Short mmCIF file of C-alpha atoms in Angstrom, two decimals:
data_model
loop_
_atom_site.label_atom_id
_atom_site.label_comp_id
_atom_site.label_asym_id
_atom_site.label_seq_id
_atom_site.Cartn_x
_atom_site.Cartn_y
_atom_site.Cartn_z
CA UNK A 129 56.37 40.90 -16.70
CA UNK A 130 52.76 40.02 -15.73
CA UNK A 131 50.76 37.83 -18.18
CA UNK A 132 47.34 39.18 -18.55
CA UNK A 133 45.67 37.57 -21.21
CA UNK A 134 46.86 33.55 -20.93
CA UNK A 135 43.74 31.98 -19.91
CA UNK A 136 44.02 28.11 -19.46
CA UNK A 137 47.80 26.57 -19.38
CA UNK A 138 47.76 22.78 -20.20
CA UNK A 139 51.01 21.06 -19.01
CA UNK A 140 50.21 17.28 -18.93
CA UNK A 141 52.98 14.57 -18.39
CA UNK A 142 56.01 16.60 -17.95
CA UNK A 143 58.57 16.14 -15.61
CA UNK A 144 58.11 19.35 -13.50
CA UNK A 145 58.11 17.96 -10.61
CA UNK A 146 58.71 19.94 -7.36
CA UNK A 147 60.64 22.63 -8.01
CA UNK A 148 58.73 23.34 -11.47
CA UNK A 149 55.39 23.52 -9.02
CA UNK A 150 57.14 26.00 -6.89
CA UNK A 151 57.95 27.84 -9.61
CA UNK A 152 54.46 28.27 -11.28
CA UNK A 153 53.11 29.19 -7.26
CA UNK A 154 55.19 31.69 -7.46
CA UNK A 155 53.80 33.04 -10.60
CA UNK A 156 50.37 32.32 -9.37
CA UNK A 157 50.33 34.31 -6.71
CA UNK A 158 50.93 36.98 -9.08
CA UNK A 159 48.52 35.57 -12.34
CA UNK A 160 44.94 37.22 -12.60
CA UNK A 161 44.16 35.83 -15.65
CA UNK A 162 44.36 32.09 -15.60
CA UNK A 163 41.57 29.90 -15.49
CA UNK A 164 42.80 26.69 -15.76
CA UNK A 165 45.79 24.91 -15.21
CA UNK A 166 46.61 21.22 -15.92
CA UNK A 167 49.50 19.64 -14.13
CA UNK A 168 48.37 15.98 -14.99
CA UNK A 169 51.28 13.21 -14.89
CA UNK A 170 54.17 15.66 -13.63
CA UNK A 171 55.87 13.94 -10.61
CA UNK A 172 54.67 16.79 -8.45
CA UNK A 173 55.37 15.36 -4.71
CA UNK A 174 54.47 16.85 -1.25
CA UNK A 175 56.28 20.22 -1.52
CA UNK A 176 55.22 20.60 -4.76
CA UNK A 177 51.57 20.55 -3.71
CA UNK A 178 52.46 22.34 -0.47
CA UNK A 179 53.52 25.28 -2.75
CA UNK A 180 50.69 25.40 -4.99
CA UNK A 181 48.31 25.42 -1.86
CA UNK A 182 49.84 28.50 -0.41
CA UNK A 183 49.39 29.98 -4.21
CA UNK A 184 45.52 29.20 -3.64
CA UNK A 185 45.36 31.21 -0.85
CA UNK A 186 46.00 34.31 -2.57
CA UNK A 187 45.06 33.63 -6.22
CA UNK A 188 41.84 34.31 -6.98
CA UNK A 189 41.15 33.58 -10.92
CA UNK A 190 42.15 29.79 -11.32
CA UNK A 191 38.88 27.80 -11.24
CA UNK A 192 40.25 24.61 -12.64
CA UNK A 193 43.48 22.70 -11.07
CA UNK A 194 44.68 18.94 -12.28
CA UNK A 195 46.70 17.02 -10.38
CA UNK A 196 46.28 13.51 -11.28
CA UNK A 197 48.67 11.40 -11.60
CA UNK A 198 51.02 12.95 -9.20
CA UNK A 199 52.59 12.29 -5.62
CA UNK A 200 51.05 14.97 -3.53
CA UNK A 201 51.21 12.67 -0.40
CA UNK A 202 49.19 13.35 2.27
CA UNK A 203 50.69 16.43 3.53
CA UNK A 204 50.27 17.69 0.18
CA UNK A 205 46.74 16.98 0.09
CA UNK A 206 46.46 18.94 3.20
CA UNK A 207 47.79 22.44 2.13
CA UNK A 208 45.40 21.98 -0.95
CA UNK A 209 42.67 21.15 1.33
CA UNK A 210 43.60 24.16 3.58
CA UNK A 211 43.50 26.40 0.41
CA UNK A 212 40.33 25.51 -0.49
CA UNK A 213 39.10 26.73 3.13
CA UNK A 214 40.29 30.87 1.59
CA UNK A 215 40.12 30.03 -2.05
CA UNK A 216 36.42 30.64 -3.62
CA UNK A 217 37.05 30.71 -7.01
CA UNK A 218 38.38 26.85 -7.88
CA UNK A 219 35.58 25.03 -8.21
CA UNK A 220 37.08 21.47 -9.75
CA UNK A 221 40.19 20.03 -8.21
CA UNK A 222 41.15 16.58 -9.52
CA UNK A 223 43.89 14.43 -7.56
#
């Protein structure tokens, strides 16, 4: 089931980590209704990031994405930053 009405999801300091983060690029591939999304403080590492970058490429709603306070490493920073090369819609990106 596709959610089409949840606009802004607000997740701060939870343990997601990785796996968690994989598990909401999966859904945002899919999402055309979220806005914003606020993984603040969740232990999100490298692959975590990595998956949410290859999410960007294809979502095109989310215009907010927070990921401070997390460990998105440097190759992590890179899929984001390769995202953002497709991905028109996110306008704010906090690390």
């Amino acid at each position: 089931m596709i959610n089409l009405t949840l606009a802004n999801l607000y997740l701060q300091d939870n343990p997601i980590g990785d796996n968690g983060a994989q598990a909401l690029s999966q859904a945002l591939k899919k999402n055309s209704s979220l806005t914003t999304l606020d993984l603040w403080g969740n232990s999100i590492g490298g692959s975590g990031a990595q998956a949410l970058g290859k999410a960007l490429k294809t979502n095109s709603t989310l215009a907010t994405l927070d990921l401070q306070f997390n460990s998105i490493g440097e190759n992590g920073a890179q899929a984001l930053g390769e995202a953002l090369k497709i991905n028109s819609p996110l306008t704010t990106l906090d690390l």
